[in-house]
């Protein structure tokens, strides 16, 4: 299998889907001539031409609205919102139109729209450009939320997103674009939604992550093993909607302990959702309260040291695990 | 600034005290030297004097409640001062590690000013928690302490499944929470019998004990002890550890007294021969089976030896489950013949053989090694004359049995040969006294010397 960076894996997925289905087209800011802010779409304008790779004005609400209209009318648009932070200005389109049309039209109109966005902090982009909103989008019925943690998943899940009849929010952690990994080059390589993956087996604690936090979970598990002789199981959720809680429950029934790691704020966040479901479905298997390791409850600081302090760390995870013993 | 009044330490061994009665009520002026309350320790009831003056702003503890030494039980305030927030229910850090009180304890008058304080007396404290699982003996899990038991859900489930009484389980988790590993340990502990008996030394390296279970995650194990010249250090098996811990606890915490008695087994042996004449191999009755049956009958008549000591009272067991000490290669185990009082001699014989076989295969059921209420340890086969056992905690007594030996005895002024067996009762003096113990083993003696009663 070829080794690709995540941005290249995503590009392959887009290219293969455009070749496979001529209804697929791309819209977004700077995705054409510039090749995309994270260079995911580089080269696609040359290959597919300006009708299928469309540079748009800086008007997220309008672009998403156009995507919704195209999807309702039978096309398979992918709208790239440069970063998730700008999706706020398209929020009404996403929540009030994309997620609800199927229901409000009594099933007459579905919205097969793929919305890609880069998310996450850690790059000194300040309070307004460092959001992790996976959990926020997962809150709304009618949206699927995908957050790959590695190049192979990114490709397989993005290809799957184009085959969905309903809107998919596809969230890429900006720190992972350069992450390398082996990626299948089979044109039929498509991953299922709602299938979490056990990345590392363990017996003492289950660490759940998604997107960027999967890597923290893995590093924490290594630290727990080296420093504390504890065996941690690491689960990558891969999609928040649909959520594969069964894999988490199965693991917790084995380990009796669970930590959820996410960059997002803790209050009202997705880690709380996991925690609640584990409590509801595996209460009698828990040896300790489910722990959440999350971003600190402040807008992201710009200062580098403060930014690191505001994001969850491997040490935080280790500490959370030790507090359960 | 509010002044905290704490549970005083009256005597070096006092770890907690019960607030018997509030002498001063909320809103009353308290002067230094005034009696604020009456405190009961396990030795006496004493009056608690105020060391400071002020107005009693808050009673943090209800009458009848038991709290650790050092815990805030009341607050004094200057006139007009407002006491804010939750009273400091948390014991100070130097308090010996104990289960702490739950935060959901009803909080009296969170922000009562002195003017309001009179109208906001502390509500009575909830002393028991109905959700705590009931152990096999009907005991609430944290007896007498008024504290809610801290136990994780999985530990609670496993304890219920193992029918384990939580009263004796020590929590090693955060804030003394009972965790899965504590339940697993408690179940393992039940598997080790308390017999002060020579056990065949385990061959090095020790084979995995039958009771071995997946190790609970723990902090790094203590560094292995280095062998000194001329010695070697063998790692402790789990069973060895359990035996060590439980025997030490028994000798440290249960004051033993000992009574020995000779039993003339001549009639019992003849009776046994008669029984076995027509029995199949499975039904054959051993001397030990006779003793089990005799003990079951005696225990019904002397229930104090089928009980256990708890801080809140003597707990009597309805069932009579007699543990039998069985030596294994790697240690020993004392599974119980359950409900002995409801079983005939033949049934006891069949079950005890099955128990020994399964103990050696490591196939005992949880209730068999956790529900024993009395223990018999018998080294008669080894020619041991007298065996004085260590009580198997939390039981109240253990009967040590030696071999049956031919001895000269005087009967009707004639020297005759009788088959004599020495028994030794080790009993917990907190539960029973010597005379009661004497009556109990006399009963056993009478039953064995008139064995027909065992067949009833």
XYZ file of C-alpha atoms in Angstrom:
781
model
C 0.000 0.000 0.000
C 1.258 3.460 -0.781
C 2.114 5.734 2.120
C 0.304 9.059 1.912
C -0.151 12.114 4.024
C -3.692 12.699 5.193
C -4.162 15.640 2.801
C -3.126 13.388 -0.079
C -5.442 10.622 1.045
C -8.314 13.106 1.153
C -7.363 14.367 -2.313
C -7.375 10.805 -3.620
C -10.824 10.266 -2.192
C -12.142 13.431 -3.837
C -10.518 12.555 -7.149
C -11.754 8.978 -7.168
C -15.280 10.060 -6.298
C -15.237 12.708 -9.044
C -14.092 10.105 -11.531
C -16.655 7.598 -10.332
C -19.659 9.934 -10.251
C -19.935 12.965 -12.501
C -22.548 14.478 -10.213
C -19.774 15.148 -7.706
C -18.431 18.697 -7.721
C -16.481 20.880 -5.281
C -17.064 24.393 -3.992
C -15.146 26.492 -1.504
C -12.859 29.379 -0.803
C -9.468 29.088 -2.490
C -9.975 25.437 -3.361
C -9.300 25.861 -7.058
C -6.442 28.060 -8.267
C -4.825 28.123 -4.827
C -5.315 24.414 -4.226
C -7.028 24.801 -0.866
C -5.801 26.327 2.388
C -4.516 22.946 3.455
C -3.763 21.973 -0.179
C -6.254 19.137 -0.100
C -7.704 20.084 -3.490
C -4.425 20.870 -5.236
C -4.465 19.859 -8.884
C -8.162 19.086 -9.049
C -9.038 22.308 -10.883
C -6.578 21.381 -13.636
C -7.914 17.868 -13.887
C -11.651 18.507 -13.639
C -12.040 22.128 -14.796
C -13.814 25.149 -13.291
C -17.324 23.691 -13.588
C -16.554 20.964 -11.095
C -13.993 22.774 -8.923
C -15.488 26.157 -8.075
C -13.729 28.954 -6.220
C -16.304 30.909 -4.267
C -16.447 34.289 -2.598
C -15.954 34.517 1.147
C -19.615 33.867 1.870
C -19.997 30.591 3.735
C -23.726 30.910 4.223
C -24.254 31.425 0.518
C -21.903 28.629 -0.488
C -23.463 26.102 1.863
C -26.910 27.238 0.726
C -25.884 26.701 -2.885
C -24.592 23.271 -1.970
C -27.873 22.372 -0.284
C -29.822 23.500 -3.336
C -27.585 21.522 -5.688
C -27.887 18.434 -3.481
C -31.653 18.648 -3.328
C -31.684 18.889 -7.109
C -29.682 15.743 -7.665
C -26.028 16.705 -7.591
C -23.420 15.469 -5.109
C -21.703 18.645 -3.922
C -18.765 18.838 -1.579
C -18.462 22.214 0.084
C -15.175 22.946 1.792
C -15.465 25.394 4.636
C -11.885 26.511 5.096
C -12.035 25.938 8.828
C -14.795 24.888 11.129
C -14.649 28.319 12.733
C -16.246 29.822 9.644
C -19.085 27.369 9.713
C -20.651 29.576 12.371
C -21.701 32.002 9.657
C -23.256 29.106 7.721
C -24.864 27.642 10.799
C -28.416 28.504 9.852
C -28.010 26.789 6.472
C -26.443 23.723 8.008
C -28.794 23.309 10.947
C -32.061 24.747 9.718
C -31.856 23.587 6.136
C -29.385 20.768 5.538
C -30.248 18.720 8.611
C -34.018 19.217 8.422
C -35.138 19.183 4.795
C -35.669 15.474 4.694
C -37.930 15.630 7.718
C -39.725 18.853 6.887
C -40.466 17.802 3.323
C -41.968 14.573 4.513
C -39.130 12.649 2.868
C -39.493 14.356 -0.528
C -36.092 16.069 -0.491
C -32.897 14.660 0.816
C -29.647 16.616 1.000
C -26.638 14.524 -0.056
C -24.155 17.250 0.821
C -20.607 16.705 2.017
C -19.306 19.546 4.176
C -15.579 19.348 4.821
C -13.944 21.529 7.419
C -10.622 21.738 9.228
C -10.832 21.913 13.003
C -8.760 21.942 16.148
C -6.354 24.170 17.986
C -2.688 24.039 18.779
C -1.483 26.254 15.941
C -1.611 29.641 17.676
C -4.583 30.759 15.645
C -6.260 32.409 18.603
C -9.618 32.172 20.244
C -11.811 32.494 17.152
C -9.880 30.124 14.881
C -9.189 27.141 17.134
C -12.528 25.474 17.635
C -13.302 21.798 17.927
C -16.999 21.560 17.151
C -17.440 17.882 16.374
C -19.616 17.448 19.420
C -21.660 20.498 18.570
C -22.582 19.135 15.143
C -23.205 15.708 16.607
C -25.883 17.308 18.740
C -28.230 17.781 15.799
C -30.375 14.979 14.460
C -30.105 14.732 10.697
C -26.359 15.258 10.463
C -23.668 12.652 10.257
C -20.384 13.647 11.820
C -17.131 12.068 10.727
C -13.717 12.751 12.276
C -10.904 10.595 10.934
C -7.692 10.205 12.854
C -5.408 8.874 10.094
C -4.945 8.927 6.296
C -6.509 5.551 5.557
C -9.629 6.330 7.541
C -9.768 9.800 6.011
C -9.906 8.341 2.518
C -12.268 5.495 3.251
C -14.682 7.633 5.241
C -14.672 10.541 2.780
C -15.497 8.172 -0.083
C -18.274 6.799 2.058
C -19.556 10.352 2.697
C -20.194 10.875 -1.033
C -22.355 7.772 -1.106
C -24.605 9.013 1.652
C -28.059 10.290 0.776
C -27.958 12.814 3.603
C -25.659 15.591 4.829
C -22.286 14.612 6.234
C -20.129 16.940 8.302
C -16.585 15.779 7.624
C -14.176 17.236 10.159
C -10.428 17.101 9.626
C -8.097 17.957 12.483
C -5.683 20.543 11.087
C -2.729 19.028 12.950
C -3.195 15.732 11.115
C -2.982 16.909 7.477
C 0.692 15.992 7.293
C 0.311 12.714 9.162
C 1.578 9.835 7.039
C 0.085 6.420 6.798
C -0.535 3.537 4.471
C -3.642 4.081 2.387
C -5.350 1.478 0.206
C -5.400 2.523 -3.464
C -8.253 0.241 -4.345
C -11.043 2.318 -5.932
C -13.602 0.293 -3.982
C -11.982 1.092 -0.646
C -14.866 2.529 1.361
C -15.272 2.418 5.127
C -18.571 2.045 6.921
C -19.940 4.771 9.162
C -20.618 3.899 12.789
C -17.733 1.493 13.220
C -15.312 2.451 15.945
C -11.907 0.850 15.903
C -9.929 -0.619 18.751
C -6.436 0.686 18.047
C -4.805 -0.935 21.002
C -6.084 -3.657 23.266
C -5.851 -3.385 27.005
C -7.379 -4.623 30.209
C -7.216 -1.858 32.809
C -8.867 1.178 31.257
C -10.625 2.171 28.057
C -9.477 5.455 26.536
C -11.864 6.835 23.948
C -10.853 9.478 21.443
C -11.753 10.790 18.010
C -9.870 12.801 15.397
C -6.849 14.483 16.966
C -7.422 13.191 20.467
C -6.916 9.606 19.291
C -3.203 10.333 19.137
C -3.168 11.672 22.661
C -5.025 8.576 23.752
C -2.399 6.375 22.123
C 0.507 8.271 23.661
C -1.192 8.194 27.060
C -1.649 4.459 26.762
C 2.055 4.075 26.058
C 2.897 6.233 29.086
C 0.547 4.221 31.286
C 2.236 1.051 30.208
C 5.788 2.341 30.604
C 5.343 4.286 33.796
C 2.511 2.574 35.634
C 2.423 -0.947 34.198
C -1.198 -0.353 33.255
C -2.770 -1.766 30.162
C -4.996 0.707 28.350
C -7.359 -0.037 25.492
C -7.671 2.770 22.959
C -10.783 3.260 20.865
C -11.035 5.581 17.883
C -14.707 6.454 17.425
C -14.133 7.548 13.778
C -17.730 8.802 13.492
C -19.661 10.569 16.234
C -22.887 10.189 14.290
C -23.647 7.406 13.887
C -21.977 6.493 17.157
C -20.619 3.013 17.727
C -21.232 2.935 21.451
C -21.333 -0.864 21.412
C -17.598 -1.075 20.908
C -17.057 1.268 23.842
C -19.461 -0.643 26.076
C -17.861 -3.948 25.176
C -14.485 -2.553 26.113
C -15.669 -0.982 29.361
C -17.227 -4.267 30.399
C -13.741 -5.683 30.123
C -11.734 -2.859 31.697
C -14.326 -1.424 34.128
C -12.893 2.055 33.597
C -13.288 4.684 30.913
C -11.653 7.980 30.017
C -12.871 10.097 27.120
C -10.373 12.498 25.587
C -11.383 15.439 23.421
C -10.015 18.839 22.518
C -13.430 20.381 22.879
C -14.651 22.059 26.020
C -15.969 19.728 28.644
C -19.156 21.482 29.647
C -22.036 20.060 27.633
C -19.577 18.320 25.325
C -19.406 15.022 23.511
C -17.307 13.328 26.186
C -20.274 13.895 28.445
C -22.463 12.063 25.933
C -20.126 9.066 25.924
C -19.946 9.167 29.685
C -23.717 9.189 30.000
C -24.192 6.311 27.585
C -21.547 4.247 29.329
C -23.255 4.943 32.625
C -26.646 4.005 31.180
C -25.476 0.809 29.559
C -22.572 -0.398 31.656
C -23.272 0.985 35.115
C -22.820 -2.370 36.769
C -19.454 -2.809 35.129
C -17.921 0.489 36.212
C -15.256 0.519 38.858
C -14.893 4.291 38.784
C -16.802 7.253 37.399
C -16.126 7.840 33.703
C -13.493 10.561 33.385
C -13.455 13.308 30.795
C -10.199 14.870 29.724
C -11.033 17.938 27.707
C -9.939 21.410 26.738
C -9.943 23.971 29.526
C -13.029 26.047 29.983
C -11.695 29.215 28.309
C -11.575 30.590 24.786
C -8.327 29.364 23.265
C -5.398 31.570 24.342
C -3.020 32.813 21.668
C 0.102 32.564 23.796
C 1.836 29.317 22.937
C 2.348 28.093 26.481
C -1.162 29.005 27.494
C -2.561 27.326 24.413
C -0.825 24.087 25.310
C -2.045 24.426 28.864
C -5.603 24.881 27.596
C -5.535 21.741 25.467
C -5.796 18.305 27.056
C -2.459 16.564 27.468
C -1.235 13.003 27.795
C -0.334 13.782 31.389
C -3.943 14.782 32.017
C -5.069 11.389 30.753
C -2.545 9.522 32.887
C -3.591 11.529 35.906
C -7.253 10.801 35.251
C -6.534 7.092 35.050
C -4.466 7.037 38.229
C -7.217 8.874 40.066
C -9.491 5.900 39.373
C -7.281 3.314 41.010
C -14.678 34.052 61.569
C -16.485 30.882 62.615
C -14.749 28.632 65.114
C -14.912 24.937 64.361
C -15.707 22.489 67.125
C -14.345 19.091 66.236
C -14.850 15.551 67.468
C -12.211 15.324 70.187
C -9.833 12.446 70.625
C -10.417 11.091 74.088
C -7.901 8.325 74.419
C -5.178 7.241 72.062
C -7.173 4.473 70.434
C -10.265 6.531 69.771
C -10.875 6.958 66.067
C -14.500 8.002 66.095
C -17.177 9.134 68.480
C -20.940 9.204 68.577
C -22.753 12.406 69.316
C -25.273 11.254 71.884
C -26.980 14.527 72.711
C -26.677 18.191 71.953
C -26.674 20.161 75.213
C -26.448 23.526 73.470
C -28.868 24.333 70.720
C -28.351 26.490 67.669
C -28.500 30.172 68.604
C -27.484 29.667 72.222
C -24.584 31.504 73.766
C -21.672 29.206 74.552
C -18.989 30.242 77.006
C -15.615 28.625 77.319
C -15.999 25.643 79.643
C -19.691 25.132 78.916
C -20.839 21.655 78.057
C -21.851 21.650 74.395
C -22.707 18.014 73.848
C -22.340 14.486 75.097
C -20.010 12.215 73.191
C -19.896 8.471 73.419
C -16.707 6.579 72.774
C -16.475 2.841 72.901
C -15.425 3.189 76.511
C -17.591 5.876 78.026
C -19.935 8.776 77.519
C -18.237 12.066 78.169
C -19.230 15.696 78.117
C -17.736 17.901 75.461
C -16.544 21.221 76.836
C -16.255 24.346 74.777
C -12.733 25.654 74.401
C -13.954 28.922 72.906
C -16.856 31.254 73.389
C -19.420 32.345 70.867
C -22.875 31.592 69.646
C -23.613 28.069 68.495
C -24.232 28.820 64.852
C -24.438 25.354 63.460
C -24.694 21.740 64.499
C -23.053 19.750 61.724
C -23.809 16.344 63.201
C -27.142 14.921 64.252
C -27.722 13.163 67.523
C -26.837 9.519 67.246
C -24.399 10.060 64.435
C -20.883 8.638 64.583
C -18.088 10.678 63.041
C -14.313 10.358 62.879
C -12.067 12.140 65.312
C -11.228 15.611 64.039
C -14.374 16.096 62.030
C -16.168 19.385 62.511
C -19.311 18.790 64.525
C -20.357 22.358 65.265
C -19.460 25.942 64.540
C -19.357 28.889 66.895
C -19.804 32.395 65.583
C -19.456 35.892 66.913
C -22.702 37.777 67.364
C -24.155 38.947 64.075
C -21.757 36.847 62.045
C -23.088 34.823 59.150
C -21.917 31.291 58.547
C -21.616 30.723 54.848
C -21.843 27.606 52.829
C -21.427 23.972 53.486
C -20.135 23.095 56.927
C -16.753 21.512 56.753
C -17.831 17.942 56.886
C -14.571 16.697 55.551
C -12.311 15.297 58.220
C -8.880 16.867 58.471
C -6.123 15.345 56.438
C -4.409 13.740 59.411
C -7.499 11.730 60.246
C -6.745 8.064 59.724
C -7.915 6.919 56.331
C -11.543 6.039 56.579
C -14.541 6.120 54.388
C -15.528 9.732 54.309
C -19.021 10.992 54.493
C -20.895 11.431 51.316
C -21.493 14.922 50.088
C -25.188 14.272 49.635
C -25.744 14.295 53.337
C -28.530 16.725 54.072
C -26.938 20.041 54.725
C -28.362 22.011 57.561
C -29.100 25.638 56.859
C -26.481 26.342 54.295
C -26.300 30.043 54.918
C -28.234 30.629 58.075
C -27.556 33.850 59.840
C -27.681 33.805 63.578
C -31.121 35.346 63.516
C -32.428 32.592 61.320
C -30.403 29.884 62.821
C -32.925 28.969 65.460
C -35.467 28.297 62.806
C -33.107 26.093 60.849
C -32.075 23.190 62.995
C -30.176 20.455 61.217
C -32.450 17.805 59.843
C -31.933 14.346 61.242
C -29.201 12.527 59.451
C -29.923 9.571 57.333
C -28.160 6.799 59.104
C -28.812 3.952 56.786
C -28.853 3.665 53.076
C -31.445 1.305 51.794
C -29.512 0.810 48.568
C -26.580 -0.872 50.177
C -26.769 -4.522 49.287
C -27.612 -6.811 52.088
C -25.025 -9.397 52.843
C -25.919 -13.022 53.374
C -26.396 -12.322 57.018
C -28.780 -9.457 56.541
C -26.226 -6.909 57.557
C -26.023 -3.414 56.290
C -22.708 -2.827 54.668
C -21.185 -0.163 56.844
C -22.628 -1.169 60.163
C -23.217 1.373 62.810
C -21.155 4.073 61.262
C -23.973 5.971 59.620
C -21.722 6.364 56.618
C -22.826 5.572 53.152
C -20.746 2.776 51.765
C -18.502 3.822 48.909
C -18.411 1.047 46.371
C -18.115 1.035 42.631
C -20.987 -0.387 40.603
C -18.982 -3.320 39.311
C -17.771 -4.133 42.800
C -21.338 -4.021 44.052
C -22.464 -6.367 41.325
C -19.639 -8.830 41.880
C -20.234 -8.780 45.633
C -23.885 -9.570 45.072
C -23.016 -12.356 42.671
C -20.545 -13.836 45.143
C -23.068 -13.346 47.939
C -20.345 -11.534 49.786
C -20.972 -9.623 52.970
C -19.505 -6.171 52.431
C -19.095 -5.404 56.094
C -15.609 -6.815 56.245
C -14.377 -5.580 52.887
C -11.865 -2.768 52.965
C -11.957 -0.333 50.071
C -8.601 0.549 48.553
C -9.828 2.971 45.914
C -10.079 6.748 46.008
C -11.638 7.886 49.317
C -11.741 4.283 50.450
C -14.076 3.223 47.680
C -14.469 -0.528 47.409
C -13.310 -1.467 43.920
C -13.472 -4.594 41.851
C -10.036 -5.646 43.063
C -11.201 -5.451 46.693
C -14.129 -7.764 46.042
C -11.918 -10.180 44.142
C -9.466 -10.090 47.020
C -12.226 -10.664 49.556
C -13.482 -13.658 47.612
C -9.942 -15.000 47.442
C -9.451 -14.385 51.144
C -12.458 -16.513 51.861
C -10.734 -19.343 50.093
C -7.843 -19.478 52.537
C -8.562 -21.286 55.751
C -7.202 -20.139 59.061
C -5.740 -23.380 60.225
C -2.588 -23.102 62.264
C -1.469 -26.242 60.645
C 1.717 -27.387 59.061
C 1.131 -27.222 55.374
C 3.267 -29.087 52.890
C 5.746 -26.480 51.697
C 5.005 -25.440 48.148
C 7.629 -26.620 45.736
C 9.574 -23.763 44.220
C 8.464 -22.111 42.098
C 5.022 -22.078 43.649
C 2.366 -23.314 41.267
C -0.439 -20.932 40.502
C -2.949 -21.256 43.311
C -6.347 -22.591 42.483
C -7.827 -19.304 43.505
C -5.679 -17.251 41.177
C -7.627 -14.700 39.265
C -6.615 -12.029 36.801
C -4.611 -9.568 38.794
C -6.331 -6.305 39.481
C -4.345 -3.407 38.168
C -2.238 -2.058 40.927
C 0.530 0.403 41.332
C 3.959 -1.037 40.708
C 4.596 -3.956 43.001
C 7.061 -3.503 45.838
C 10.610 -4.247 44.873
C 11.431 -7.904 45.396
C 13.344 -8.673 48.543
C 16.902 -9.572 47.729
C 17.995 -12.939 49.005
C 20.710 -12.795 51.626
C 23.642 -15.129 51.432
C 22.605 -18.628 52.375
C 18.914 -17.943 51.901
C 16.525 -17.848 49.047
C 13.347 -15.798 48.692
C 10.307 -17.382 47.257
C 7.643 -15.047 45.973
C 4.399 -15.205 47.921
C 1.594 -16.867 46.072
C -1.780 -15.176 46.278
C -2.996 -17.931 48.529
C 0.041 -17.516 50.788
C -0.606 -13.777 50.931
C -4.238 -14.332 51.788
C -3.402 -16.804 54.521
C -0.792 -14.450 55.944
C -3.106 -11.465 55.910
C -6.078 -13.253 57.406
C -4.196 -15.106 60.091
C -2.428 -11.939 61.123
C -5.715 -10.053 61.228
C -7.292 -12.800 63.286
C -4.509 -12.896 65.844
C -4.328 -9.117 66.002
C -8.006 -8.354 66.126
C -9.735 -11.364 67.608
C -8.792 -12.108 71.216
C -8.680 -15.891 71.350
C -9.320 -18.102 74.308
C -8.695 -21.821 74.162
C -10.384 -24.850 75.681
C -9.324 -28.434 75.184
C -11.214 -31.594 75.983
C -10.795 -35.337 75.552
C -13.577 -37.151 73.785
C -14.027 -40.854 74.130
C -14.609 -41.904 70.553
C -14.990 -45.612 71.223
C -18.743 -45.559 70.714
C -18.488 -43.196 67.777
C -16.045 -45.498 66.007
C -18.321 -48.477 66.532
C -21.261 -46.448 65.314
C -19.342 -45.433 62.260
C -18.343 -48.986 61.520
C -21.954 -49.996 61.727
C -23.001 -47.217 59.368
C -20.277 -47.999 56.879
C -20.867 -51.735 56.864
C -23.571 -51.368 54.266
C -22.511 -48.024 52.728
C -21.181 -47.447 49.226
C -17.781 -45.818 48.925
C -19.439 -42.486 48.328
C -21.600 -42.746 51.417
C -18.866 -43.849 53.783
C -18.847 -41.660 56.853
C -15.534 -40.337 58.124
C -14.698 -39.369 61.677
C -14.660 -35.803 60.486
C -18.206 -36.146 59.154
C -19.303 -37.224 62.615
C -17.619 -34.160 64.062
C -19.247 -31.891 61.468
C -22.639 -33.266 62.346
C -21.963 -32.994 66.065
C -20.847 -29.390 65.645
C -23.923 -28.564 63.566
C -26.171 -29.791 66.330
C -24.112 -28.084 69.024
C -24.048 -24.821 67.087
C -27.838 -24.802 66.900
C -27.929 -25.024 70.661
C -25.061 -22.537 71.165
C -25.575 -19.907 68.475
C -22.864 -17.608 69.806
C -20.324 -19.853 68.130
C -22.153 -19.418 64.845
C -21.962 -15.657 65.008
C -19.522 -12.856 64.426
C -18.510 -9.690 66.171
C -19.322 -6.357 64.571
C -19.049 -2.882 66.005
C -22.788 -2.563 65.996
C -23.519 -5.875 67.652
C -23.190 -9.634 67.512
C -24.380 -10.945 64.228
C -25.959 -14.381 64.423
C -26.156 -16.511 61.302
C -29.265 -18.480 60.559
C -27.448 -20.966 58.415
C -24.852 -23.277 59.827
C -22.163 -23.570 57.203
C -19.173 -25.464 58.463
C -15.830 -24.829 56.826
C -13.510 -27.792 56.579
C -9.805 -27.048 56.401
C -8.271 -28.860 53.444
C -4.531 -28.908 52.879
C -3.497 -28.266 49.296
C -0.059 -28.395 47.742
C 0.071 -24.633 47.540
C -1.545 -23.812 50.870
C -4.906 -24.591 52.270
C -8.508 -23.828 51.715
C -11.569 -24.089 53.910
C -14.742 -24.562 51.915
C -18.034 -24.918 53.706
C -20.502 -27.743 53.906
C -23.552 -25.550 53.574
C -26.679 -25.788 55.742
C -25.256 -28.559 57.908
C -28.103 -28.200 60.369
C -30.544 -29.282 57.697
C -28.536 -32.234 56.434
C -28.257 -35.768 57.658
C -25.001 -37.514 58.300
C -25.124 -39.405 55.012
C -25.591 -36.255 53.017
C -22.766 -34.523 54.880
C -20.499 -37.466 54.112
C -21.279 -37.323 50.397
C -20.900 -33.558 50.215
C -17.692 -33.319 52.180
C -16.024 -35.876 49.904
C -17.203 -33.916 46.914
C -15.934 -30.712 48.515
C -12.474 -32.121 49.091
C -12.302 -33.395 45.527
C -13.409 -30.106 44.067
C -11.147 -28.087 46.363
C -8.187 -29.995 45.001
C -9.343 -29.290 41.453
C -9.959 -25.631 42.240
C -13.634 -25.980 41.370
C -15.333 -24.614 44.441
C -18.369 -22.400 44.164
C -18.242 -18.878 45.539
C -20.679 -19.499 48.374
C -18.664 -22.494 49.495
C -15.643 -20.412 50.286
C -17.392 -17.258 51.338
C -20.342 -18.309 53.451
C -18.739 -20.412 56.184
C -19.907 -19.606 59.680
C -17.704 -21.970 61.720
C -14.561 -23.941 60.936
C -13.279 -27.384 61.773
C -9.610 -28.094 61.246
C -8.571 -31.684 61.596
C -5.041 -33.056 61.484
C -5.973 -36.400 62.921
C -4.612 -38.147 59.871
C -1.155 -36.861 60.687
C -1.096 -38.309 64.176
C -1.297 -34.862 65.706
C -2.477 -35.060 69.281
C -3.774 -31.542 69.788
C -4.430 -28.869 67.217
C -5.180 -25.351 68.434
C -6.458 -23.360 65.487
C -6.551 -19.696 64.628
C -10.045 -18.358 64.123
C -11.061 -17.848 60.518
C -12.232 -14.227 60.515
C -14.909 -13.004 60.859
C -16.116 -16.228 62.461
C -16.370 -16.565 66.220
C -14.657 -19.898 66.750
C -12.722 -22.767 65.269
C -12.500 -26.357 66.419
C -9.134 -28.069 66.166
C -9.233 -31.839 66.035
C -6.398 -34.263 66.774
C -6.090 -37.980 66.105
C -7.999 -40.699 67.770
C -5.547 -42.556 69.979
C -5.898 -45.641 72.086
C -5.397 -44.670 75.715
C -5.774 -46.327 79.059
C -8.759 -45.066 80.960
C -10.401 -45.889 84.214
C -13.962 -47.164 83.924
C -15.744 -48.724 86.885
C -12.435 -48.894 88.690
C -10.947 -50.885 85.851
C -8.228 -49.777 83.510
C -9.582 -50.172 80.021
C -8.442 -49.075 76.604
C -10.514 -46.307 75.116
C -10.219 -44.457 71.783
C -9.587 -40.850 72.776
C -9.592 -37.766 70.591
C -8.482 -34.333 71.782
C -10.418 -31.342 70.549
C -9.468 -27.722 71.072
C -11.848 -24.828 70.772
C -10.384 -21.426 69.880
C -13.035 -18.793 70.375
C -13.302 -15.022 70.026
C -13.591 -13.617 73.534
C -15.430 -10.593 72.213
C -18.282 -12.895 71.269
C -18.328 -15.525 73.980
C -16.837 -16.240 77.368
C -15.032 -19.290 78.630
C -17.964 -20.876 80.390
C -20.054 -20.622 77.259
C -17.230 -22.177 75.306
C -17.017 -24.953 77.851
C -20.717 -25.702 77.520
C -20.365 -25.714 73.764
C -17.554 -28.248 73.613
C -19.185 -30.309 76.333
C -22.166 -30.491 74.023
C -19.926 -31.702 71.203
C -18.406 -34.225 73.554
C -21.810 -35.481 74.653
C -22.996 -35.863 71.073
C -19.922 -37.781 69.960
C -19.907 -40.025 73.005
C -23.569 -40.873 72.402
C -23.422 -41.083 68.634
C -26.937 -42.342 68.048
C -28.045 -38.727 68.452
C -26.043 -37.864 65.336
C -28.254 -40.042 63.202
C -31.407 -38.196 64.156
